[in-house]
mmCIF file with all atom_site columns, C-alpha atoms in Angstrom:
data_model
loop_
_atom_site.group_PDB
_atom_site.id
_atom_site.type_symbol
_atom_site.label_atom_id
_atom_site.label_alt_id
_atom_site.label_comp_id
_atom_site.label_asym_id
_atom_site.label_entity_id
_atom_site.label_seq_id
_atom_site.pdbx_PDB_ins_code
_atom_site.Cartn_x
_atom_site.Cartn_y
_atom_site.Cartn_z
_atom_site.occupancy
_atom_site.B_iso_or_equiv
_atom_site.pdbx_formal_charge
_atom_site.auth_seq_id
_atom_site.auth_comp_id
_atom_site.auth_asym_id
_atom_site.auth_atom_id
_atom_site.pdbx_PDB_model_num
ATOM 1   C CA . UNK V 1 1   ? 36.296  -8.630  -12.545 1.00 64.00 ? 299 UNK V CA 1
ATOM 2   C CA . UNK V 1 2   ? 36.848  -7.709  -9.004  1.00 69.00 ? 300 UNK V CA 1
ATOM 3   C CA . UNK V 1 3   ? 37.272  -4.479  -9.133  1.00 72.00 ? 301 UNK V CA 1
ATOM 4   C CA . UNK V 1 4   ? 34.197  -3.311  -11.001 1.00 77.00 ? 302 UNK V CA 1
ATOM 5   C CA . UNK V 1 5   ? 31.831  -5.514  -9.385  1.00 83.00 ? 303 UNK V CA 1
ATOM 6   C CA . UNK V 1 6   ? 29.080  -3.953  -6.831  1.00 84.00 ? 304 UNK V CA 1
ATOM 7   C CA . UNK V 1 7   ? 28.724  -5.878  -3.597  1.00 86.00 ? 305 UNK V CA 1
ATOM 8   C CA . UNK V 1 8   ? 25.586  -5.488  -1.666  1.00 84.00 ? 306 UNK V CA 1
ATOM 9   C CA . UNK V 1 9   ? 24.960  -5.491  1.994   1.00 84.00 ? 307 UNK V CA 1
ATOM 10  C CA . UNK V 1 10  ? 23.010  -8.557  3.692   1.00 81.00 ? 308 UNK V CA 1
ATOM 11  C CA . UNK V 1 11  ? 20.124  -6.972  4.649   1.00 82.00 ? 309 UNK V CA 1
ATOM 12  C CA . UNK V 1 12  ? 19.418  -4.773  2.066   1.00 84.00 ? 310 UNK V CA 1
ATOM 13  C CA . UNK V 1 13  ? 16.205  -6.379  0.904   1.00 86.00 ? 311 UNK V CA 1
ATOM 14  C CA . UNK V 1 14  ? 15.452  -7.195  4.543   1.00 87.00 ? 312 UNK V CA 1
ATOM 15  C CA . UNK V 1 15  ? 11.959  -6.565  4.859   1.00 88.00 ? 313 UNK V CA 1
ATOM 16  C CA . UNK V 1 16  ? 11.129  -7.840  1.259   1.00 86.00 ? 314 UNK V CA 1
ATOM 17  C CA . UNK V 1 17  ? 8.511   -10.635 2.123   1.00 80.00 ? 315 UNK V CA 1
ATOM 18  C CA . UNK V 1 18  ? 9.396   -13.102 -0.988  1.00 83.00 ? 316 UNK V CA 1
ATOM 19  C CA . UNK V 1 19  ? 13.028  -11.695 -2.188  1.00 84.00 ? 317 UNK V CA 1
ATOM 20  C CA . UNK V 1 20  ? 13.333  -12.152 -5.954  1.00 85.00 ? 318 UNK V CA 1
ATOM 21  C CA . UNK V 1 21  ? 15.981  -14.036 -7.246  1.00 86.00 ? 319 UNK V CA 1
ATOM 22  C CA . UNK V 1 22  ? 17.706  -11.409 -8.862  1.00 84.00 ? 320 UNK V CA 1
ATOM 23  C CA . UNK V 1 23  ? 18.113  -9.628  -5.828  1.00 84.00 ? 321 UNK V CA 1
ATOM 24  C CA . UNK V 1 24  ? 19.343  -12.505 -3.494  1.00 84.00 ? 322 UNK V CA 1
ATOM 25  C CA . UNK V 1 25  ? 22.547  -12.232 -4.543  1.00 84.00 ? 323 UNK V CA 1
ATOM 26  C CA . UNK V 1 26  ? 25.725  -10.599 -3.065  1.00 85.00 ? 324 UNK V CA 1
ATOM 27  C CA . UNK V 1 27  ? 27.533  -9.485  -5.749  1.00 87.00 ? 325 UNK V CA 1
ATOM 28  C CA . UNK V 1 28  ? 26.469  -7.884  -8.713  1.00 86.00 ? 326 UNK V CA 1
ATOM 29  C CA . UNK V 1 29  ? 28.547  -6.798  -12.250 1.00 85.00 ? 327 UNK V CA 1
ATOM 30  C CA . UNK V 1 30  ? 28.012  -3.013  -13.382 1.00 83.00 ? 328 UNK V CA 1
ATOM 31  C CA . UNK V 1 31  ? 25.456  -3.632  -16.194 1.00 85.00 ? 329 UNK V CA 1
ATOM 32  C CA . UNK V 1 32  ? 23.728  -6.091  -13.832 1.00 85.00 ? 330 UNK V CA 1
ATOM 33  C CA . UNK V 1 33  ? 23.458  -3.874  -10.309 1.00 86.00 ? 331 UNK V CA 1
ATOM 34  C CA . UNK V 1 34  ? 22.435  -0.803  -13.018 1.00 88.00 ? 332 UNK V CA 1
ATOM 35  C CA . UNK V 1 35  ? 19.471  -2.819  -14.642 1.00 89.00 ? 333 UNK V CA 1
ATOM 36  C CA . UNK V 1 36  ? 18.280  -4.757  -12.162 1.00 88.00 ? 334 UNK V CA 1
ATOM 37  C CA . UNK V 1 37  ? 19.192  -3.703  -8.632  1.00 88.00 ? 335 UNK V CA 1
ATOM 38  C CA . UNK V 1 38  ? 19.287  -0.038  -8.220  1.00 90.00 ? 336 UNK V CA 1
ATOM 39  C CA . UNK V 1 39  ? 15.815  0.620   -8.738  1.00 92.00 ? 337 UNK V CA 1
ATOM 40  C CA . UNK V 1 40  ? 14.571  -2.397  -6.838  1.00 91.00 ? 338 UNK V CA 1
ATOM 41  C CA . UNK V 1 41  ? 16.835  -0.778  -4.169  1.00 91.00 ? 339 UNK V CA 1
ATOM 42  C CA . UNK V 1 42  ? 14.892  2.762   -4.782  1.00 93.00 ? 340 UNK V CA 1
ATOM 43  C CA . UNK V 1 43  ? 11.683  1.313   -4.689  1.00 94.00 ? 341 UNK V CA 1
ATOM 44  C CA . UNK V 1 44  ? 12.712  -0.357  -1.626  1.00 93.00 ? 342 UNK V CA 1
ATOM 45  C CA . UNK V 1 45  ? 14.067  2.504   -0.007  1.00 94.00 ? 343 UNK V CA 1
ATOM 46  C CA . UNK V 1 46  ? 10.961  4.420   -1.423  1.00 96.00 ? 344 UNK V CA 1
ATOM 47  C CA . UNK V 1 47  ? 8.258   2.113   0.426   1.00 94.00 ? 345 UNK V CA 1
ATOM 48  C CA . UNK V 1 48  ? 10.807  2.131   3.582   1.00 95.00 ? 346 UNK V CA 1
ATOM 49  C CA . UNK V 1 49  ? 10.517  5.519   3.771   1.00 96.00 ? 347 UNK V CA 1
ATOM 50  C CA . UNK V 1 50  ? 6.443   5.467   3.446   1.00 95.00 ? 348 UNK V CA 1
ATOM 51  C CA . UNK V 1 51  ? 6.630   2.771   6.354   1.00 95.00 ? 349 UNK V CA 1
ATOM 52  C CA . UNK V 1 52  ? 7.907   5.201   8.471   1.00 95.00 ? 350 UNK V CA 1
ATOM 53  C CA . UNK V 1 53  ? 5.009   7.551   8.094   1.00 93.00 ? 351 UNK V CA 1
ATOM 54  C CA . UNK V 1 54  ? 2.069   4.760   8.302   1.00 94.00 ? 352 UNK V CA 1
ATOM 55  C CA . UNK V 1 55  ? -0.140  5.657   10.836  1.00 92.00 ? 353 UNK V CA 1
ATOM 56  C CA . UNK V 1 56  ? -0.262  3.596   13.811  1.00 93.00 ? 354 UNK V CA 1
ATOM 57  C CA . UNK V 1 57  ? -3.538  2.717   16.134  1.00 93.00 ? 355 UNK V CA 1
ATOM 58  C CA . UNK V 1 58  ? -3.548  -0.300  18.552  1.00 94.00 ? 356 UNK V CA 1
ATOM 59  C CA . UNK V 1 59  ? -6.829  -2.725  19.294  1.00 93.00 ? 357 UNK V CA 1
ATOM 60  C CA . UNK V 1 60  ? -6.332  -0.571  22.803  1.00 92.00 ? 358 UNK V CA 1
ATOM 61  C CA . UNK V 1 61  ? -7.207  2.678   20.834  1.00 89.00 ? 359 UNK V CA 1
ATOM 62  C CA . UNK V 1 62  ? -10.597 1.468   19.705  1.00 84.00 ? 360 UNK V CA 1
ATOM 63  C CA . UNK V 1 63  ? -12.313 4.735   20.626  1.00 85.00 ? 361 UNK V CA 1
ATOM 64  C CA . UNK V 1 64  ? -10.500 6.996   17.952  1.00 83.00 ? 362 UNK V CA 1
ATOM 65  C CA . UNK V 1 65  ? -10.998 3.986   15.580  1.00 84.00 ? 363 UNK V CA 1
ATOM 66  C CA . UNK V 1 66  ? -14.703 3.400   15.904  1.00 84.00 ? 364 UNK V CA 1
ATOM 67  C CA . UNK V 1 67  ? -15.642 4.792   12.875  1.00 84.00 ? 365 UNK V CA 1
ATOM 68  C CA . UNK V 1 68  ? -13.115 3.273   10.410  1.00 84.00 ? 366 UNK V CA 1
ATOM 69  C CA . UNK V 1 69  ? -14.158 0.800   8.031   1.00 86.00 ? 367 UNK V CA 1
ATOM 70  C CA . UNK V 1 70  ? -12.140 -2.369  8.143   1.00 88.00 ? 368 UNK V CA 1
ATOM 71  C CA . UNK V 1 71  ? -13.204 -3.608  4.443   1.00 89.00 ? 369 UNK V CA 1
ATOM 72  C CA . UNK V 1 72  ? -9.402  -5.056  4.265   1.00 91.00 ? 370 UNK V CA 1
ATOM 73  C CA . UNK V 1 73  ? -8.499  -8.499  5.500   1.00 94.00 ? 371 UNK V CA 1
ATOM 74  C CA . UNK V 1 74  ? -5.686  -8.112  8.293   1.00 96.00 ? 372 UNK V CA 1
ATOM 75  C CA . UNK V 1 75  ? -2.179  -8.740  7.499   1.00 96.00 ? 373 UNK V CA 1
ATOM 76  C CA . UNK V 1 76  ? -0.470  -10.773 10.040  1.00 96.00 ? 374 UNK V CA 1
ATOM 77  C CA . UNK V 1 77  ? 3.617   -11.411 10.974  1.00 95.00 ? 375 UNK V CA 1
ATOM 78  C CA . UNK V 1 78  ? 5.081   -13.614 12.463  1.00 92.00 ? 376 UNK V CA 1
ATOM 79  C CA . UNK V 1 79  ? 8.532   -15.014 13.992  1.00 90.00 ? 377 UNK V CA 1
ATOM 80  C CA . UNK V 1 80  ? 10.001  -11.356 14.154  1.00 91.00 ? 378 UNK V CA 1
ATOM 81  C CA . UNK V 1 81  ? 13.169  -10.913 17.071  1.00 92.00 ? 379 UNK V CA 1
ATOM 82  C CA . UNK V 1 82  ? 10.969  -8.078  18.770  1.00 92.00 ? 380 UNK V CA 1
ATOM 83  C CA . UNK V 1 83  ? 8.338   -5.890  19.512  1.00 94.00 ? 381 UNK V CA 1
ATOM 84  C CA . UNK V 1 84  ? 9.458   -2.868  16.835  1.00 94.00 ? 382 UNK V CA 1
ATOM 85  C CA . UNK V 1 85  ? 10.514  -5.122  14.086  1.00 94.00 ? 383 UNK V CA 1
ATOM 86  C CA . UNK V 1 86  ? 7.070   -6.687  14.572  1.00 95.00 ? 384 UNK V CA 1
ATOM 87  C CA . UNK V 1 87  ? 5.214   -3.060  14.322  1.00 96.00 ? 385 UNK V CA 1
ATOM 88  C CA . UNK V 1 88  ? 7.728   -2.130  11.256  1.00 96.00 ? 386 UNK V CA 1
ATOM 89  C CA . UNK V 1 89  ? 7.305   -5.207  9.180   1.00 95.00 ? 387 UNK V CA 1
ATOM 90  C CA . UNK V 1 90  ? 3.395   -4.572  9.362   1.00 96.00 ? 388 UNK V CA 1
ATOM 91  C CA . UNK V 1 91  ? 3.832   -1.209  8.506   1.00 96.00 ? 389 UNK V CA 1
ATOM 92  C CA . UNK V 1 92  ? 6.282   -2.130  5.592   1.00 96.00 ? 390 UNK V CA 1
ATOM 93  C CA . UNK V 1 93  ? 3.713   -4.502  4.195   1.00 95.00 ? 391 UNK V CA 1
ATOM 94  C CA . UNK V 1 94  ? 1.107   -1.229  4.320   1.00 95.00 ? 392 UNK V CA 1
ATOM 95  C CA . UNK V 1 95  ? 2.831   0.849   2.335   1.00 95.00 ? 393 UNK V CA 1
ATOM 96  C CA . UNK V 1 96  ? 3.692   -2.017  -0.206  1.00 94.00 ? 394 UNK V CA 1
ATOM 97  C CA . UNK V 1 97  ? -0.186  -2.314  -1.006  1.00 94.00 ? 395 UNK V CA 1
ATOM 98  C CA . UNK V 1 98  ? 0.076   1.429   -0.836  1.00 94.00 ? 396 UNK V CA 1
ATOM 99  C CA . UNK V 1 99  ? -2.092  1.501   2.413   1.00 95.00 ? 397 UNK V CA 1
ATOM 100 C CA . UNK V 1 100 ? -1.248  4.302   5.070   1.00 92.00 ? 398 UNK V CA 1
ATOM 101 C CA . UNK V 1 101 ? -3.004  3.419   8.485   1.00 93.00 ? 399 UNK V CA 1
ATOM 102 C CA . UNK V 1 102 ? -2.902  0.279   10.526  1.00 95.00 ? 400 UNK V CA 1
ATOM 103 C CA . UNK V 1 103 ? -5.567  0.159   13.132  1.00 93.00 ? 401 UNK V CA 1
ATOM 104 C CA . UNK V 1 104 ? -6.662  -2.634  15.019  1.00 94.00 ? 402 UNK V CA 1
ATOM 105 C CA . UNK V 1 105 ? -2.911  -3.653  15.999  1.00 96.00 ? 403 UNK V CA 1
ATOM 106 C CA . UNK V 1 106 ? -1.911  -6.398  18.223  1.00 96.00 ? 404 UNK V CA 1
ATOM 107 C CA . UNK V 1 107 ? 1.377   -7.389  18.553  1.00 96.00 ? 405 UNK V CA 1
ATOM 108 C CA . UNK V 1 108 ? 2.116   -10.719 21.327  1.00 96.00 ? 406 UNK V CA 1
ATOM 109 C CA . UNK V 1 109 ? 5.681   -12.388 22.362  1.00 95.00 ? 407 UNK V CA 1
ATOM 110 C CA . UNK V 1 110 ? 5.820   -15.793 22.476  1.00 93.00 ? 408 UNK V CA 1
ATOM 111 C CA . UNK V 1 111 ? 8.370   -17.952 24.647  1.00 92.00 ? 409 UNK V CA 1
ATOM 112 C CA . UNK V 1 112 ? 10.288  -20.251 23.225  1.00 90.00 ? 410 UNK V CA 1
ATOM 113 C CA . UNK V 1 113 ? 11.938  -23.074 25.167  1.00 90.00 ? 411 UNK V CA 1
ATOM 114 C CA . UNK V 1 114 ? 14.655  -25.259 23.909  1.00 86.00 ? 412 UNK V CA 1
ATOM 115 C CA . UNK V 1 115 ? 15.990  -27.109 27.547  1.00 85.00 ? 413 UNK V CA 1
ATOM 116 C CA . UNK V 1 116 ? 17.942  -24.537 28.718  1.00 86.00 ? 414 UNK V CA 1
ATOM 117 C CA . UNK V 1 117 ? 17.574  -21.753 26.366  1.00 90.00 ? 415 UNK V CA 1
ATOM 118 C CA . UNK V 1 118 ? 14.724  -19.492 26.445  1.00 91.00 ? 416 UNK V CA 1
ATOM 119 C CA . UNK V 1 119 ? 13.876  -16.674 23.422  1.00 91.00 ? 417 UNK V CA 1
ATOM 120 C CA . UNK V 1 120 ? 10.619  -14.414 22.787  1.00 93.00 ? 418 UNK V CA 1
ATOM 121 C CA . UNK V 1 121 ? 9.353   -14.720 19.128  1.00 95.00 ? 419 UNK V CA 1
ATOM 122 C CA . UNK V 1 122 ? 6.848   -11.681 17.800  1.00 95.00 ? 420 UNK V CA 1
ATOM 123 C CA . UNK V 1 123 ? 4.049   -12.017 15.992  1.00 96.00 ? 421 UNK V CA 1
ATOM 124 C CA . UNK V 1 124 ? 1.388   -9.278  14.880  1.00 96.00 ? 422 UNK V CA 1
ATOM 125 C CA . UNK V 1 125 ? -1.785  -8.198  13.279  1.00 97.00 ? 423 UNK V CA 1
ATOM 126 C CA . UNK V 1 126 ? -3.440  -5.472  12.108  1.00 96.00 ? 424 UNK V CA 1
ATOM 127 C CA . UNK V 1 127 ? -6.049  -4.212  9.830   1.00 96.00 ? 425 UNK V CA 1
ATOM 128 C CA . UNK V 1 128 ? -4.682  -1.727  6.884   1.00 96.00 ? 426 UNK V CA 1
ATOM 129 C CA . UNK V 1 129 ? -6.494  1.242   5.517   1.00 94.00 ? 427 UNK V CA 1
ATOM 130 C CA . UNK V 1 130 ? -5.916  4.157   3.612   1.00 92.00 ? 428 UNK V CA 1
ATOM 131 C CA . UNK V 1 131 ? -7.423  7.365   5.007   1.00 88.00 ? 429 UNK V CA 1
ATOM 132 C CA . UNK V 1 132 ? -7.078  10.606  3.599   1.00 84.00 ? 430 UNK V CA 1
ATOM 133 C CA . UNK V 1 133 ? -5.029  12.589  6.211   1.00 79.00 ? 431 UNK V CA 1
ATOM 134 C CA . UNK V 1 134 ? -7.003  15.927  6.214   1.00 78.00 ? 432 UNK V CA 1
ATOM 135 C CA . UNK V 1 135 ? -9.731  13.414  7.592   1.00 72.00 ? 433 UNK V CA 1
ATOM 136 C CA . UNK V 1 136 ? -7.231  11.723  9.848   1.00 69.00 ? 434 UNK V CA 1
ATOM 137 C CA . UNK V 1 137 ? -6.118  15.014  11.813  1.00 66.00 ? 435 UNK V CA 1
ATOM 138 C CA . UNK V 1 138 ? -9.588  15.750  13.038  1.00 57.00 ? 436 UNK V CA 1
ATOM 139 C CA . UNK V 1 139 ? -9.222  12.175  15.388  1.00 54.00 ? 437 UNK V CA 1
#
């Protein structure tokens, strides 16, 4: 019924690369948004969170970075409305593979003309690592 059903917002799942199917829906019944979405939604919220905290250093910053292994292949994003999305969606797919530093970022706009209308598409890469942080305070 209407009354007991649990609607979720649009971009809840936003930064989810492949959303599942049981997620991709708007509305949900009780039994349904208990079993299935609310800890997909915790988990979600969960690896948000660890986004936040990823470590950041650009190609630019190559000095601090000289010494860091890049063993992992670089993650790259693309099509993203601008530059912070761009540096958050990399980060996002960090701290999915349970990574905590990106180094080796580059992030580039690219124009896009269609006659008269003009928009910038973002696309990144970076290299993700996981250092331990007592190690990472001494750069």
């Amino acid at each position: 019924c209407k009354a007991c059903s649990q609607k979720l917002k649009k971009n809840s799942f936003s930064f989810l690369a492949p959303i599942p199917k049981d997620l991709s829906h708007h509305i949900y019944c009780g039994q349904c948004y208990d079993q299935k979405v609310a800890p997909a939604l915790a988990e979600y919220e969960e690896t948000m969170q660890r986004a936040r905290n990823v470590n950041v250093f650009f190609k630019t910053q190559s000095e601090e970075t000289r010494l860091m292994r890049r063993s992992e292949k670089p993650i790259v994003v693309s099509e993203c409305d601008d530059k912070d999305e761009t540096l958050m969606r990399l980060a996002f797919m960090a701290a999915q593979s349970k990574f905590n530093t990106l180094i080796d970022v580059v992030i580039t706009p690219e124009k896009i003309r269609m006659q008269a209308y003009q928009t910038t598409k973002w696309k990144g890469t970076a290299v993700p690592l996981l250092i331990d942080e007592n190690k990472l305070k001494k750069f």
